[in-house]
Coordinates of C-alpha atoms and ligand atoms in Angstrom, one line a residue:
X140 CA 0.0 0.0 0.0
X141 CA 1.0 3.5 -0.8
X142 CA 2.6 5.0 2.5
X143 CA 0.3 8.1 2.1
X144 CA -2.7 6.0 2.2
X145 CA -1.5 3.7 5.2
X146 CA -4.4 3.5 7.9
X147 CA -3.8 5.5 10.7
X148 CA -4.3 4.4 14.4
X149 CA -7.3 5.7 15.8
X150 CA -5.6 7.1 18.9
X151 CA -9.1 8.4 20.8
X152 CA -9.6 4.9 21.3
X153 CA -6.6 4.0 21.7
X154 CA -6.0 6.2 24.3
X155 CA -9.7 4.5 26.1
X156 CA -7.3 1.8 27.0
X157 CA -5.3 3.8 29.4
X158 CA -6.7 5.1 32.4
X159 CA -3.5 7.0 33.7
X160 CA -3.4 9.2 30.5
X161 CA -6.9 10.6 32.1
X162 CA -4.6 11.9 35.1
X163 CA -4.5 15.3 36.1
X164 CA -1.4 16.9 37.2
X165 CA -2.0 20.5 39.0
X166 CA -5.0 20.7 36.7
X167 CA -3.8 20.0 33.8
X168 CA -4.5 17.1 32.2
X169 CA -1.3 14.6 31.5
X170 CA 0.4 14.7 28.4
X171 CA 2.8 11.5 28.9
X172 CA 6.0 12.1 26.2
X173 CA 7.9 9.7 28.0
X174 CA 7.4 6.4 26.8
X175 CA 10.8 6.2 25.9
X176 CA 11.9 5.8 29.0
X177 CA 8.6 3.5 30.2
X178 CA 5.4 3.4 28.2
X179 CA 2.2 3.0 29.8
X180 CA 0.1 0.1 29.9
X181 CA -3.5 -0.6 28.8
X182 CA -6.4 -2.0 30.3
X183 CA -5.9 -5.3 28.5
X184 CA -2.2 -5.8 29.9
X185 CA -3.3 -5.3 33.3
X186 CA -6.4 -7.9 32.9
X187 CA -4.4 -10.4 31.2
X188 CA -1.6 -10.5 34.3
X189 CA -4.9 -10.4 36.9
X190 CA -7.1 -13.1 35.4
X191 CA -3.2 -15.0 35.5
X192 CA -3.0 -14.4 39.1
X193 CA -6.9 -14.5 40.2
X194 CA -6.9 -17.8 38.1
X195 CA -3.5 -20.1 36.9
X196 CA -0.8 -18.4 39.4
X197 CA 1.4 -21.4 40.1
X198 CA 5.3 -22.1 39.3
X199 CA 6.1 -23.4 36.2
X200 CA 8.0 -27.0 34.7
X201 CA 7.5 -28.5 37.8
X202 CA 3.9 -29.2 39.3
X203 CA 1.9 -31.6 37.4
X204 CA -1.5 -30.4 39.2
X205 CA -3.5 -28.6 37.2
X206 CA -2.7 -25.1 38.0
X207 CA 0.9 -26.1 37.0
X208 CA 0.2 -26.9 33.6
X209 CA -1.7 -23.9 33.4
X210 CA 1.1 -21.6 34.5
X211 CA 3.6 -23.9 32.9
X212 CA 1.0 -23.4 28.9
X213 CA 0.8 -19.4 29.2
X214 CA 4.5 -18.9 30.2
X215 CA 5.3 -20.9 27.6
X216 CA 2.6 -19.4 25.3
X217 CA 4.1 -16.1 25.9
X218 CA 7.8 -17.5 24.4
X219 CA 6.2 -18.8 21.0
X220 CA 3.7 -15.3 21.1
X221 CA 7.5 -13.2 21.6
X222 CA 8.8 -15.5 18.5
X223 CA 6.3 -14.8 16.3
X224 CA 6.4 -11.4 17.2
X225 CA 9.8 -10.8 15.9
X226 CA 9.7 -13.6 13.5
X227 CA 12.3 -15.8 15.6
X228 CA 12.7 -18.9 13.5
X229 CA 11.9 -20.5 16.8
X230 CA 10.6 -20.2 19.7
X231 CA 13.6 -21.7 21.4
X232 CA 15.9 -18.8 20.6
X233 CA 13.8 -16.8 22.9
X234 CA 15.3 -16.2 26.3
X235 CA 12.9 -14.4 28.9
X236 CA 15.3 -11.9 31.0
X237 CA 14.5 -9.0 33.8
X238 CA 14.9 -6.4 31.3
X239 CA 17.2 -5.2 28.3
X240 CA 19.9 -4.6 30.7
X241 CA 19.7 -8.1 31.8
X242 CA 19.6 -9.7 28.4
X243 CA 23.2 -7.8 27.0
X244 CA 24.9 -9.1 30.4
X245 CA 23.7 -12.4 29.9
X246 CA 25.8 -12.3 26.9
X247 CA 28.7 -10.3 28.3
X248 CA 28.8 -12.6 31.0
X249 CA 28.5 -15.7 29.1
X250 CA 31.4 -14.8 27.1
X251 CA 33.2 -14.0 30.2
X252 CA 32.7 -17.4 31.1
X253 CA 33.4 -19.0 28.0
X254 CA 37.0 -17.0 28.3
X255 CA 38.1 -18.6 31.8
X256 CA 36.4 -22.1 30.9
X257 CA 38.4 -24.7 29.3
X258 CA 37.5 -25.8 25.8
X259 CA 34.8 -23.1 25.5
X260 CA 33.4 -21.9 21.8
X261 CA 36.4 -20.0 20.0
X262 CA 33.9 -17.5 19.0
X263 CA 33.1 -16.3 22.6
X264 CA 36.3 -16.7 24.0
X265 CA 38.0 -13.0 24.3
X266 CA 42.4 -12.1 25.1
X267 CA 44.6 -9.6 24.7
X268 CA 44.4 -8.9 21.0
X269 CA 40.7 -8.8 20.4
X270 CA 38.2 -6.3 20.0
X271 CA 34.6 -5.1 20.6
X272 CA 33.2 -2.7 18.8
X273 CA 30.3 -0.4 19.9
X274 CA 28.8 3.4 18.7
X275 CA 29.6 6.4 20.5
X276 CA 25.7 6.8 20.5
X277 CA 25.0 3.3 22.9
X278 CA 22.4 3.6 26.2
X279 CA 25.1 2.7 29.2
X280 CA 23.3 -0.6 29.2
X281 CA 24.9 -1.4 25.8
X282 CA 28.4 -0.1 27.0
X283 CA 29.0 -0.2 30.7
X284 CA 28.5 -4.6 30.2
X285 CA 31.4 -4.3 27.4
X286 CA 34.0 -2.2 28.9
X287 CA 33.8 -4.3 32.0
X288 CA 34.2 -7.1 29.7
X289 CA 37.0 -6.3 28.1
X290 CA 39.0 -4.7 31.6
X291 CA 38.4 -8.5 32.6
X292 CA 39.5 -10.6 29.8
X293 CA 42.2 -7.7 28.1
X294 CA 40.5 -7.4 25.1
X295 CA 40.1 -3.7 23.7
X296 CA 37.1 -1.8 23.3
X297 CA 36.5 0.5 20.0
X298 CA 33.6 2.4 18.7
X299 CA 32.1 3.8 15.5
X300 CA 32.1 7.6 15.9
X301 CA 29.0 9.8 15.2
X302 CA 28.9 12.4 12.4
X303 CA 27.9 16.5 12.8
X304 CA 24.4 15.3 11.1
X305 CA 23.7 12.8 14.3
X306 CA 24.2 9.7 12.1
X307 CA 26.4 6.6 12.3
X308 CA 30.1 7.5 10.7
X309 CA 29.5 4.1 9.0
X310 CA 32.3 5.3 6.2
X311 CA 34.8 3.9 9.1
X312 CA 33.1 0.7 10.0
X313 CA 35.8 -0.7 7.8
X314 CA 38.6 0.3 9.8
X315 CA 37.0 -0.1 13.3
X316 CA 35.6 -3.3 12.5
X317 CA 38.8 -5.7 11.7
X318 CA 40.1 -9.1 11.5
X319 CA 40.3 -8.6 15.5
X320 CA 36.7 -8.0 15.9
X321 CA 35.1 -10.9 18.2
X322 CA 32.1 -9.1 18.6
X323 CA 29.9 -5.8 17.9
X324 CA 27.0 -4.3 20.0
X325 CA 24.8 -1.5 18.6
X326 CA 21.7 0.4 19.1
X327 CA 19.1 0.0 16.4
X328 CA 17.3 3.6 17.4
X329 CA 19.1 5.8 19.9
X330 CA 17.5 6.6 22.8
X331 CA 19.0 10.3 22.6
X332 CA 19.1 10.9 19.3
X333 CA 16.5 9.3 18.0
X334 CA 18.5 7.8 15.4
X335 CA 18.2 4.8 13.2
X336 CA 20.9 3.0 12.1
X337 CA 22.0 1.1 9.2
X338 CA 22.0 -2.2 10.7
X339 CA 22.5 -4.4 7.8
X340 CA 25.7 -2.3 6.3
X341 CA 26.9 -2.9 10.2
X342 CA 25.9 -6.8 10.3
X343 CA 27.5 -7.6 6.7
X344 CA 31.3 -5.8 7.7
X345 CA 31.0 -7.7 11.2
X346 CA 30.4 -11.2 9.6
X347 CA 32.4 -10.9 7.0
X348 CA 36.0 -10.6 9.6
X349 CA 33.7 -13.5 11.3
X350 CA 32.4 -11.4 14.2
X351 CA 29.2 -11.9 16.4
X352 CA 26.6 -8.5 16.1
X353 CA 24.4 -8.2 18.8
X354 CA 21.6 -5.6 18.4
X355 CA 20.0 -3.4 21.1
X356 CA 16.3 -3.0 20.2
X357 CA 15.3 -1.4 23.3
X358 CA 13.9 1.6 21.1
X359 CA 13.1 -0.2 17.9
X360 CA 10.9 -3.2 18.7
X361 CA 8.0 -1.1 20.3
X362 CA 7.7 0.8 16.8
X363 CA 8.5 -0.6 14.1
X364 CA 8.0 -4.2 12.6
X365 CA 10.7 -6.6 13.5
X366 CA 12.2 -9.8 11.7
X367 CA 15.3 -10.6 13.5
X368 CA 16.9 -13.4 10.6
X369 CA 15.9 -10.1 8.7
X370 CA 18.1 -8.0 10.9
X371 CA 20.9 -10.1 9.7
X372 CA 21.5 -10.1 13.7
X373 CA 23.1 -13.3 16.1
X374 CA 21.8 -11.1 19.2
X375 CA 18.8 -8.7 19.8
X376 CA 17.9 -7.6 23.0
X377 CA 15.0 -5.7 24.0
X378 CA 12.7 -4.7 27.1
X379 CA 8.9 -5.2 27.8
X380 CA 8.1 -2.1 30.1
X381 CA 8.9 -0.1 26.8
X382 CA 6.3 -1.8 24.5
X383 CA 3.1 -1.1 26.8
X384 CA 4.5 -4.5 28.8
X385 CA 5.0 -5.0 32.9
X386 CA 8.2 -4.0 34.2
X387 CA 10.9 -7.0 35.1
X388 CA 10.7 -8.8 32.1
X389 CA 12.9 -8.5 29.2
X390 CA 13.6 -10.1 25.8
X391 CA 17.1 -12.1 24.5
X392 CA 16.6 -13.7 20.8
X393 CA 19.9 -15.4 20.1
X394 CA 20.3 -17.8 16.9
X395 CA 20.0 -21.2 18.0
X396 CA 23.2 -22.4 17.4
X397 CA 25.0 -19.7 19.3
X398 CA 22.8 -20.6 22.0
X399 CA 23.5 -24.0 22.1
X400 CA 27.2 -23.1 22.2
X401 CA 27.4 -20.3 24.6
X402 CA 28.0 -20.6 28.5
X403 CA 25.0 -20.2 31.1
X404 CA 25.3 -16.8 32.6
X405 CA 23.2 -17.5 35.6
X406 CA 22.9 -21.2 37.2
X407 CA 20.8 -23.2 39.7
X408 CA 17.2 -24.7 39.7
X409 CA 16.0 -25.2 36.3
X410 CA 18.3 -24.8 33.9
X411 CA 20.0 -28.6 34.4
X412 CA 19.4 -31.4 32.9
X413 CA 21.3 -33.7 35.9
X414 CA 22.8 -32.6 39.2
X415 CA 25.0 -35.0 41.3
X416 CA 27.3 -33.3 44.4
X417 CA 30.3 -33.2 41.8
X418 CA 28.7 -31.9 38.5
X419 CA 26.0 -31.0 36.5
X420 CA 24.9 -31.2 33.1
X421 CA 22.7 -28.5 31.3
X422 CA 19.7 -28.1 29.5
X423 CA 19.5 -27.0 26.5
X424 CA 18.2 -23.8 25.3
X425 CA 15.9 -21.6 26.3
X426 CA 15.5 -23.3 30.0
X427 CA 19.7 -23.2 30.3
X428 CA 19.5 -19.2 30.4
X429 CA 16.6 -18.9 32.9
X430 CA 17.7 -20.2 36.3
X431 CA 15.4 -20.4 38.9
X432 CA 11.8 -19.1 39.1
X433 CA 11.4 -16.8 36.1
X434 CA 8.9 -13.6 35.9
X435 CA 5.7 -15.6 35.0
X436 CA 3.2 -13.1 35.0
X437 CA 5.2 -10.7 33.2
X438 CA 5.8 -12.8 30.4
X439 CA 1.7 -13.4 30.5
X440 CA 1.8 -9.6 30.7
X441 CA 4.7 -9.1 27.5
X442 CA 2.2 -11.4 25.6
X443 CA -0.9 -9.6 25.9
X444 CA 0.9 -6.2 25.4
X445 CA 1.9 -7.7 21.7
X446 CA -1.7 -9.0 20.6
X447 CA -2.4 -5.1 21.8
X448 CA 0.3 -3.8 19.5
X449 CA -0.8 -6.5 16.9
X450 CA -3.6 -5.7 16.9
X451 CA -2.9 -1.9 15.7
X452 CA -0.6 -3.2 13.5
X453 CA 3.6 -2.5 13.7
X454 CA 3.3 -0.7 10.5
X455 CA 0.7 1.7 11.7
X456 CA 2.8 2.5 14.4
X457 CA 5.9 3.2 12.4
X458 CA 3.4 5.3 10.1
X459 CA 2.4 7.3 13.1
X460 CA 5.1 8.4 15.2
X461 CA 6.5 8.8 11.1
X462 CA 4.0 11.5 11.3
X463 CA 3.9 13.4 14.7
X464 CA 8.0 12.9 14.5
X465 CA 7.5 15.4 10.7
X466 CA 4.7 17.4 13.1
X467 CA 7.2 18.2 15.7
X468 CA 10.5 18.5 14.2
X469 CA 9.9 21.7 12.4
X470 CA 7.6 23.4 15.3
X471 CA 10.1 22.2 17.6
X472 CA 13.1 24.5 15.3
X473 CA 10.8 27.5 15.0
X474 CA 10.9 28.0 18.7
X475 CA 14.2 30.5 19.8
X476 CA 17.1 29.3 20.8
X477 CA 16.3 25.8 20.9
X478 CA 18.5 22.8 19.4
X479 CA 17.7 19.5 18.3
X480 CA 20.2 17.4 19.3
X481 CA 19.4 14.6 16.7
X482 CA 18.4 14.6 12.8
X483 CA 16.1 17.3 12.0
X484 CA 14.2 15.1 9.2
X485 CA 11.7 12.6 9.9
X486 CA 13.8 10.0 8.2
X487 CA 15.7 7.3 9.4
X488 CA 14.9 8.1 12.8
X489 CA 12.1 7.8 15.5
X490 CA 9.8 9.9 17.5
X491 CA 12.3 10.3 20.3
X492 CA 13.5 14.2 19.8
X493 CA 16.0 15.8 22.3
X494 CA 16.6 19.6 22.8
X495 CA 18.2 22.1 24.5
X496 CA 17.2 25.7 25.0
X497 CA 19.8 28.3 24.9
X498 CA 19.9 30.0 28.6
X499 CA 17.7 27.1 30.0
X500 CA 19.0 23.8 32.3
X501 CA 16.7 21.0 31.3
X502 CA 15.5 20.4 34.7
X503 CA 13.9 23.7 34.8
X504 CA 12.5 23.1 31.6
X505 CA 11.3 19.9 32.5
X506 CA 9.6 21.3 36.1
X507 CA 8.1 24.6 34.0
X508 CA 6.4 21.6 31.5
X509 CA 5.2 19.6 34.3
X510 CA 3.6 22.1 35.9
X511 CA 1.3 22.2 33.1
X512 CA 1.0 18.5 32.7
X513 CA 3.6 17.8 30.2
X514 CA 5.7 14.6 31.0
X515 CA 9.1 14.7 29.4
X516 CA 12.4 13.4 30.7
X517 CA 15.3 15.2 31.1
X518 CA 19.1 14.8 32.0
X519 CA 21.7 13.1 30.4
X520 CA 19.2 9.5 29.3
X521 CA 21.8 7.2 30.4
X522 CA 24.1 8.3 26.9
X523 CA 26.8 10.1 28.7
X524 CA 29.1 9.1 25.6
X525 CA 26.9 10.9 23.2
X526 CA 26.1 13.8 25.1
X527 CA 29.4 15.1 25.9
X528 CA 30.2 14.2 21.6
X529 CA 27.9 17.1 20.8
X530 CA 29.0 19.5 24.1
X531 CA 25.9 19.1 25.8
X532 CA 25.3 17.3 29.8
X533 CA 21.8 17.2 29.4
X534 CA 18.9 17.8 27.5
X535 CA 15.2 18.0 27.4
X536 CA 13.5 14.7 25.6
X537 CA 10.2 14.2 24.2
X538 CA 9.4 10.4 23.1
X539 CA 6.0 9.8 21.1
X540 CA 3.9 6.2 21.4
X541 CA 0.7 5.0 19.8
X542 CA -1.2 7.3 22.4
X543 CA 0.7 10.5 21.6
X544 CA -1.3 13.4 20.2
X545 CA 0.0 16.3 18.0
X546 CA -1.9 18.3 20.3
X547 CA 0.1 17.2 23.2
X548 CA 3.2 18.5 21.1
X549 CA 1.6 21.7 20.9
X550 CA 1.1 21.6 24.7
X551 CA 4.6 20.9 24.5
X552 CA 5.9 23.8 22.8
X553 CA 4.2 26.3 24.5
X554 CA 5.2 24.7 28.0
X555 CA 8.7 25.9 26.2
X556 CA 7.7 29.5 25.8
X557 CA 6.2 29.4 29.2
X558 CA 9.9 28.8 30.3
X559 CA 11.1 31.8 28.8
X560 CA 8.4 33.7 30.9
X561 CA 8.6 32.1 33.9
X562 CA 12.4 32.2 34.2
X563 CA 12.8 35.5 32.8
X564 CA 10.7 37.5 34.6
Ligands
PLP222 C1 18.6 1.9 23.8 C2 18.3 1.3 25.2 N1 19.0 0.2 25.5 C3 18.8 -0.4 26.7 C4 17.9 0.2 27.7 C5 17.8 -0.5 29.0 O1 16.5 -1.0 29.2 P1 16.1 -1.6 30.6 O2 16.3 -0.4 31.6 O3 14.7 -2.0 30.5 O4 17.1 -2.6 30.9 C6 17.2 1.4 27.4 C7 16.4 2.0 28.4 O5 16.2 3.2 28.4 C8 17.4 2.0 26.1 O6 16.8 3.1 25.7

């Protein structure tokens, strides 16, 4: 279908599904452009985890009453719904974490284990001589994991610069990403910027000198269709709470093979296939990543969250935040002094949009907006890296979601001459 003819989402009723976007703050009623850092959750999310608890809540893999099958079918049920969602091959490959965070460690740790065990993969073993490779434009989560990585096992840590324009420099990937290159972790959208990156020009260098790519889709699988064989990808990992899911649950996809091959990160109950006092052998994949008592309702929670988002389709939501990302861009540059600190076209990028405001600290910006309602984060959205790259400690971020209004942006922007007022006076 033509793009200009796309169905849009029908965000009035959309927007019936959320009860806390009826809130009012000091009279004013809530304008939520946060969802970058958490979305909020509809109706459905929250009935689907209740009826779970009021109904089936029992642990899973182990019971065989009847409440243990239960548990044991919509855990499980949530896996192959997660698969399907980001067209895993399988639903095997899908590894239920806490949260993004949790899901690159598992890797960083599981290569840090592979290095110190005898006989491990070649692939994630890591010395003095090798090399990860990361942006300048990573979320800490997708940074802190590696350098303590590499501190541990000697390797070095190098990253693909940023240009003026807030893109990937991906004219050097050639020469950061070498014959030394074990492994390379990127953002597909920044959380800052709002940037999208080239993945597949990123995923063909790395596997051509034989390296592993693992892909942080904390900011890409809530908007925009997903096929991770697609992506090219061996790793994607990605976060419920920011795809109108519960907090404490979070996504690892991991091509089956790799999985088989790689090191547990965490052990105890549940992810063995035999235990005697001396050793133990492991299960395989997924149930060898998830030790001990994993977050069942969440996952029940993460399911119903992506029939909601089904439902309005991924390419709706692309097509919308498309839209109120081209709404706000250019009403956003029209206001004085103010500085988008990401691309100024809605291409290639999301409906994340940072900003400063000549003469204004974002906190105060932030506090001015929120006394009329207007939910935005602000500070330094754990992407130091990136901030001091373009000379800035913080700024002011608006992130759009299916429920997002362009009146809300307009809210916005006049919360921004407010400030001017207010702190002027
Ligand atoms: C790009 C990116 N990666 C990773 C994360 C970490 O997600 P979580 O806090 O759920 O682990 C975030 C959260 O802001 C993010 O924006």
């Amino acid at each position: 279908m033509n793009d200009a003819f796309a169905p849009r989402l029908d965000v009035e009723k959309i927007r019936a599904d959320f009860p806390i976007l009826n809130r009012d703050i000091g009279g004013h009623r809530l304008a939520y452009l946060d969802s970058a850092a958490t979305s909020q959750r509809p109706r459905q999310v929250e009935e689907a985890m209740r009826e779970f608890s009021e109904h089936s809540n029992a642990n899973i893999s182990r019971s065989v009453h009847t409440l243990g099958a239960e548990a044991t079918e919509a855990y499980e049920g949530a896996r192959s719904r997660v698969a399907a969602f980001i067209k895993a091959p399988s639903a095997d490959e899908v590894i239920f974490t806490k949260n993004a965070t949790e899901s690159i460690n598992l890797v960083a740790y599981a290569m840090l284990a592979a290095t110190v065990e005898k006989g491990a993969d070649e692939r994630f073993r890591l010395g003095e001589g090798d090399e990860i490779v990361v942006t300048q434009m990573e979320h800490h989560a997708n940074l802190v994991p590696w350098q303590e990585l590499c501190k541990r096992t000697g390797a070095t840590l190098k990253w693909i610069g940023v240009r003026d324009d807030f893109r990937l420099d991906i004219d050097s990937i050639d020469q950061v990403i070498t014959e030394r290159t074990k492994l390379v972790a990127l953002t597909h959208v920044s959380n800052l910027l709002g940037t999208r990156n080239p993945l597949s020009q990123v995923t063909k260098r790395a596997h051509a000198v034989g390296a592993l790519v693992l892909v942080d889709a904390a900011q890409s699988v809530p908007h925009m269709p997903i096929d991770v064989t697609e992506m090219g990808a061996d790793f994607v990992a990605f976060t419920g709470h920011k795809m109108l899911g519960p907090t404490g649950i979070g996504v690892l996809w991991g091509r089956a093979e790799l999985l088989e091959a790689m090191p547990p990160f965490l052990s105890g109950g549940s992810m063995i296939t035999t235990v005697t006092m001396e050793e133990t052998t492991f299960a395989a994949a997924p149930a060898k990543f998830e030790a001990g008592t994993p977050p069942i309702s969440a996952a029940v929670g993460l399911a119903a969250a992506i029939d909601y988002l089904d439902n309005l389709g991924m390419d709706n939501i692309l097509h919308h935040e498309k839209e109120l990302a081209a709404y706000a861009l250019p009403r956003l540059e029209q206001v004085e002094g103010l500085h988008v600190i990401g691309p100024r076209v809605p291409i290639a990028r999301g409906a994340t949009i940072s900003f400063t405001l000549d003469g204004f600290h974002p906190h105060d910006v932030g506090q001015v907006l929120d006394s009329d309602g207007v939910a935005v984060r602000v500070g330094h959205h754990c992407a130091k890296p990136v901030c001091s790259r373009y000379g800035v400690t913080a700024t002011t971020r608006l992130s759009a979601y299916v429920y997002t209004t362009t009146e809300e942006i307009d809210r916005l922007i006049a919360g921004l001459e407010k400030v001017r007022k207010v702190f002027s006076r």
